[in-house]
mmCIF file of C-alpha atoms in Angstrom:
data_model
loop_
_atom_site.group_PDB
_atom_site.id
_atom_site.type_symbol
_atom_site.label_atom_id
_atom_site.label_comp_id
_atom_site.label_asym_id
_atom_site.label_seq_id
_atom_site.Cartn_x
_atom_site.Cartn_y
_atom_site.Cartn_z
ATOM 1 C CA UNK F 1 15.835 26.022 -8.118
ATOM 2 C CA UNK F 2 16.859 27.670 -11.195
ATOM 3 C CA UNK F 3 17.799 31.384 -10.755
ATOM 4 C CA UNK F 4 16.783 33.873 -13.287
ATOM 5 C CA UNK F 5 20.450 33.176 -15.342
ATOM 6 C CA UNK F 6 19.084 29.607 -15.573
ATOM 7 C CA UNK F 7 21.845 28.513 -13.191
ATOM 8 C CA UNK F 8 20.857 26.670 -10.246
ATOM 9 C CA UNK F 9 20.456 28.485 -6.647
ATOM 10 C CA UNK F 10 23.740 27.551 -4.466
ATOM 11 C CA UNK F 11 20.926 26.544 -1.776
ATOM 12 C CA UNK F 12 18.777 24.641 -3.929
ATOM 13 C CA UNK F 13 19.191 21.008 -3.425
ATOM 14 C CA UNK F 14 17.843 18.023 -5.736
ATOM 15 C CA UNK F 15 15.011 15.758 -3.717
ATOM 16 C CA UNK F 16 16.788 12.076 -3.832
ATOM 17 C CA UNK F 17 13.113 10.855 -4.699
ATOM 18 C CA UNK F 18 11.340 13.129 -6.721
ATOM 19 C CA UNK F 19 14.215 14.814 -8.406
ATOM 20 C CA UNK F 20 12.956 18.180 -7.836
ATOM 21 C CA UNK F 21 14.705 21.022 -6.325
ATOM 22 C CA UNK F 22 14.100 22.703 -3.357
ATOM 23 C CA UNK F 23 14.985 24.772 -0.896
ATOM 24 C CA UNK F 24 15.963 23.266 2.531
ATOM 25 C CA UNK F 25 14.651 24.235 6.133
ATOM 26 C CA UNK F 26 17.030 26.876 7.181
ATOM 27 C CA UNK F 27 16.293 25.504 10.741
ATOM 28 C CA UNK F 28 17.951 21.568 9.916
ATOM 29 C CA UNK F 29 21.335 21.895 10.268
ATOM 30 C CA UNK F 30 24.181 19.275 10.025
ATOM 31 C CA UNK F 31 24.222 15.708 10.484
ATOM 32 C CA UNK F 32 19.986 15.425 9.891
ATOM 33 C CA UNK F 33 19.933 18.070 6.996
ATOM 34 C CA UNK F 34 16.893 17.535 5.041
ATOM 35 C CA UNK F 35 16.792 15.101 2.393
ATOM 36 C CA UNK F 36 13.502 15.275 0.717
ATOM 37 C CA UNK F 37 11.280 18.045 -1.557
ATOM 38 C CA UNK F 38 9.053 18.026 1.631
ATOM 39 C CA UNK F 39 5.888 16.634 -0.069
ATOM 40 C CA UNK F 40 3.815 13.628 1.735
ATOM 41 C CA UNK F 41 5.264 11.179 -0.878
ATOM 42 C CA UNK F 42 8.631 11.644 -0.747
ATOM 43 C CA UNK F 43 8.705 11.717 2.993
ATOM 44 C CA UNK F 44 7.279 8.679 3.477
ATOM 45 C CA UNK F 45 9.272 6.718 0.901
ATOM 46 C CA UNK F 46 12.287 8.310 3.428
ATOM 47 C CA UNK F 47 10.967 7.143 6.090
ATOM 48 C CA UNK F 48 10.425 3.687 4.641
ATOM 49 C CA UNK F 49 13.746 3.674 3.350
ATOM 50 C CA UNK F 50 14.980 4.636 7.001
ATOM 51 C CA UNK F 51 13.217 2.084 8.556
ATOM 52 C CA UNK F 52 14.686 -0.768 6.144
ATOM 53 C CA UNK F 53 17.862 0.649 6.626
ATOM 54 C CA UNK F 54 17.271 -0.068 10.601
ATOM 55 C CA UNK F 55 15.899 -3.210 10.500
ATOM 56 C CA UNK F 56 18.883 -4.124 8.631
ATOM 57 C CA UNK F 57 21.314 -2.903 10.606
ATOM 58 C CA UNK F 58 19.339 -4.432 13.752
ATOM 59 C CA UNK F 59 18.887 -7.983 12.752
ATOM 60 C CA UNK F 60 18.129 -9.709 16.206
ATOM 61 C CA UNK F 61 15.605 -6.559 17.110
ATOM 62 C CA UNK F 62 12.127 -7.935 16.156
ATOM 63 C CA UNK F 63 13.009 -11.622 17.786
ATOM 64 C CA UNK F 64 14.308 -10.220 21.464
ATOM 65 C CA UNK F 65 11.615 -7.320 21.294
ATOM 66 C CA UNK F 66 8.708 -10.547 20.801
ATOM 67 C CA UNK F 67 10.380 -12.099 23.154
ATOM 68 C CA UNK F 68 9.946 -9.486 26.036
ATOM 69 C CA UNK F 69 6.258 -8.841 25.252
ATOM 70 C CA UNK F 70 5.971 -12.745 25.303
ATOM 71 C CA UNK F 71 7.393 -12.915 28.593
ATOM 72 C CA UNK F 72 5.331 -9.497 30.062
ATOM 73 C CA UNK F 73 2.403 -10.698 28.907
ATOM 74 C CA UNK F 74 2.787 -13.967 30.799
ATOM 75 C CA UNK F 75 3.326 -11.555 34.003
ATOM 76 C CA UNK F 76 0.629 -10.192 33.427
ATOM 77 C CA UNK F 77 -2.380 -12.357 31.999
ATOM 78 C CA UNK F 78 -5.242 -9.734 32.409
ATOM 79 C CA UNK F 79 -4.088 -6.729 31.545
ATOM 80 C CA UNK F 80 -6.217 -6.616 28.065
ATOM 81 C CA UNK F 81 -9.336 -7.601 29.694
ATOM 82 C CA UNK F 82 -9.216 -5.240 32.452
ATOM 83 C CA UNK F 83 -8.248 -1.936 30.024
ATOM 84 C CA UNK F 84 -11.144 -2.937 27.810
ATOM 85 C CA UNK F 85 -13.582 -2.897 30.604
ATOM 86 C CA UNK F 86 -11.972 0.403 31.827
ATOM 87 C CA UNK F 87 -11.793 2.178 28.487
ATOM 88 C CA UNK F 88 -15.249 1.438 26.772
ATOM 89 C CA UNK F 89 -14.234 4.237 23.594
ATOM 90 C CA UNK F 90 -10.923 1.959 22.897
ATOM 91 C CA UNK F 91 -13.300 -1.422 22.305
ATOM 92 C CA UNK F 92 -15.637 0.534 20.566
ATOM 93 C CA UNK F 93 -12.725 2.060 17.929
ATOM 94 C CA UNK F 94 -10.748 -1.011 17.799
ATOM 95 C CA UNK F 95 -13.929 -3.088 16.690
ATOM 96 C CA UNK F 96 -14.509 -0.778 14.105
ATOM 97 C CA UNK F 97 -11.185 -0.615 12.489
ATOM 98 C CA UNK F 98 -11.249 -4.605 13.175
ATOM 99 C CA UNK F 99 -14.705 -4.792 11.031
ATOM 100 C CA UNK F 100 -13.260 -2.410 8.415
ATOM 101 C CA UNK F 101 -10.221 -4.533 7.710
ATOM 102 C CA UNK F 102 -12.158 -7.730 7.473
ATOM 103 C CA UNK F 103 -14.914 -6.067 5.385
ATOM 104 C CA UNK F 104 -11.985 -5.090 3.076
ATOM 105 C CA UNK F 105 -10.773 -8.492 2.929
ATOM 106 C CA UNK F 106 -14.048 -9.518 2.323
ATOM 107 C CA UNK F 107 -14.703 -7.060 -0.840
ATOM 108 C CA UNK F 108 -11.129 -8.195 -2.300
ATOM 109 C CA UNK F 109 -12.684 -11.456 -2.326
ATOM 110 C CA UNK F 110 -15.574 -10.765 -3.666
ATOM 111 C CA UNK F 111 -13.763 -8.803 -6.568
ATOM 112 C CA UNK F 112 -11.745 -11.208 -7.147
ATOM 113 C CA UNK F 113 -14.705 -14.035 -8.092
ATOM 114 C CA UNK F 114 -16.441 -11.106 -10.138
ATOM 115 C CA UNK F 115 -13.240 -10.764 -12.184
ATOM 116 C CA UNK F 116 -12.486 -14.118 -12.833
ATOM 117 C CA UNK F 117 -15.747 -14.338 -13.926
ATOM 118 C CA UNK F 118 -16.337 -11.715 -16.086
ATOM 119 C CA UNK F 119 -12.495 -13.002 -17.867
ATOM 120 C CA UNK F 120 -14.306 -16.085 -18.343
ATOM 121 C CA UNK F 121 -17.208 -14.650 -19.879
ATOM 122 C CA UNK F 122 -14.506 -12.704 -22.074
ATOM 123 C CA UNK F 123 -13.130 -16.033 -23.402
ATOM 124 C CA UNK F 124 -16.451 -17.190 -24.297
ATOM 125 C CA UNK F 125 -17.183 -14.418 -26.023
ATOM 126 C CA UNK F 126 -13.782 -14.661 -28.055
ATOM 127 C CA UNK F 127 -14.988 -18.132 -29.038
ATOM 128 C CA UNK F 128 -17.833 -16.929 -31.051
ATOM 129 C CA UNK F 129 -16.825 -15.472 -34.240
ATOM 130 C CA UNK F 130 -19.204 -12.604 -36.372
ATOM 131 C CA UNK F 131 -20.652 -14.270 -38.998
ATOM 132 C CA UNK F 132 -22.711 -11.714 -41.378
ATOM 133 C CA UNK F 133 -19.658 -9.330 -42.117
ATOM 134 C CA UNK F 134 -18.031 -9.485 -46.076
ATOM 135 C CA UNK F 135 -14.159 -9.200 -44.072
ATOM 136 C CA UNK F 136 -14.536 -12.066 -41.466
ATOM 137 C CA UNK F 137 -10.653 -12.039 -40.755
ATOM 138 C CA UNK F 138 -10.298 -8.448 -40.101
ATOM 139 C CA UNK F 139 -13.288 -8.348 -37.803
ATOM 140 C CA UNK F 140 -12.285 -11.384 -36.087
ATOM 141 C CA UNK F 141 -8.865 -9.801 -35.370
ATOM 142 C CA UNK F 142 -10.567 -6.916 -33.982
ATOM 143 C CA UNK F 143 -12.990 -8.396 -31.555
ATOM 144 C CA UNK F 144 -10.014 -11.056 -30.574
ATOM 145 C CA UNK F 145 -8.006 -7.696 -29.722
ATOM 146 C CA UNK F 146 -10.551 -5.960 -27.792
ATOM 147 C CA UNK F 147 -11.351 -9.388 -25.853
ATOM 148 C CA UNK F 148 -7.710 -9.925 -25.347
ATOM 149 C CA UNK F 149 -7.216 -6.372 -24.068
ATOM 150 C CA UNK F 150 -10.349 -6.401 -21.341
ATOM 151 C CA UNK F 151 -8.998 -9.893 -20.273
ATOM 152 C CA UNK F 152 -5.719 -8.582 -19.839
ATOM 153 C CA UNK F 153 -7.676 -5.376 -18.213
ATOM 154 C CA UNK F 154 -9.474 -7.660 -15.561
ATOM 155 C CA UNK F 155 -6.222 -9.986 -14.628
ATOM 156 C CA UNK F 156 -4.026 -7.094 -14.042
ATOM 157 C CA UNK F 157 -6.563 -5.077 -12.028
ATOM 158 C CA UNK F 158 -6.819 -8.013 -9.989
ATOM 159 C CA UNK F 159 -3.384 -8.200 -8.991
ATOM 160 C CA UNK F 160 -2.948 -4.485 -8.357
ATOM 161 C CA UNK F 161 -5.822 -5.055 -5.642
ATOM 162 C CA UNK F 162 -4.085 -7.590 -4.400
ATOM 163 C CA UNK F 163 -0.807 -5.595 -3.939
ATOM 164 C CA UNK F 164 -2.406 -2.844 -2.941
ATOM 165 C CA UNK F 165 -4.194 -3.835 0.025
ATOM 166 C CA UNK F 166 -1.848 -5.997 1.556
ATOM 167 C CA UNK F 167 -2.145 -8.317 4.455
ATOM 168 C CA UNK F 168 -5.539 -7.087 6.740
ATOM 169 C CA UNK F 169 -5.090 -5.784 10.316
ATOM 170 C CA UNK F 170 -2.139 -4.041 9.798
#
C-alpha cells in the first residue's frame, strides 16, 4: 500500500491477479505465503491456476483414479441403491440439483431458438428500405447500422451463454 510519502509499505505486496496491494496474513509464513489480495475472485482464479498446475504435473492421475472407482464399484454393485433408500434427504437434494441443471440446459436452448430468431427477423427488417424520407442513403445507413449492431448484439450474447454455462451436471 502506499505510505503517506507515496512510497510503498515494505509489507505491502502486489496481488499476482488483481494487481492491487495488500497486506499479507501475518499468520502465513514461508513456503505457502499468501499470494492473492484475498478477495473471492482472485482466490479462485489461484486455486484454478493451482489445480492446472497439478493436473499437469500428475498426468496419469485422472486415468488410475477412474480406474479404481471402476474396479470398487464392480465390488460393490449396490452400494448406490442401498444409500438412497437409507438417506431419503440425499435423493431428494440430488434430484433437485439434477432438475435444475437440466432445466438450465433446457432454457439455453430455448434462448438460443429465440435469438436466432429474432437475428432473422433483424435481417428482414434490414431488407426493407424507408421510402418517404428526402435523404434515402443516409437513413438507410442508419437503420443498416442499428440492424447490424442488434444482430451482432443477439449472436454474441448467444455465445457468452454458451460459455458461460458450460457442460450441465457439473
Amino acid at each position: 500500500m502506499p505510505g503517506l510519502d507515496g512510497g510503498l509499505d515494505m509489507a505491502s505486496f502486489r496481488c499476482r491477479y488483481c494487481g492491487r496491494f495488500f497486506r499479507p496474513d501475518p499468520r502465513k509464513r514461508g513456503k505457502s505465503k499468501q499470494k492473492t489480495c484475498g478477495s473471492q475472485a482472485c482466490r479462485r482464479m489461484h486455486q484454478k491456476r493451482k489445480r492446472q498446475d497439478w493436473v499437469k504435473r500428475h498426468p496419469g492421475y485422472d486415468a488410475s483414479r477412474r480406474l479404481k472407482i471402476q474396479g470398487w464399484s464392480k465390488a460393490y454393485p449396490d452400494y448406490w441403491q442401498r444409500y438412497r433408500r437409507a438417506h431419503p434427504d440425499y435423493v431428494e437434494q440430488d434430484n433437485l440439483r439434477r432438475w435444475k441443471a437440466h432445466r438450465k440446459v433446457r432454457c439455453a436452448a430455448k434462448q438460443t431458438v429465440r435469438r436466432q430468431i429474432l437475428v432473422e427477423k433483424l435481417l428482414a427488417v434490414k431488407v426493407q428500405r424507408p421510402k418517404t424520407a428526402a435523404k434515402q442513403t443516409v437513413i438507410a445507413r442508419r437503420h443498416n447500422a442499428l440492424v447490424d449492431l442488434l444482430v451482432w448484439n443477439e449472436q454474441a450474447a448467444k455465445q457468452r451463454v454458451i460459455a458461460l454455462e458450460g457442460p450441465a451436471g457439473g
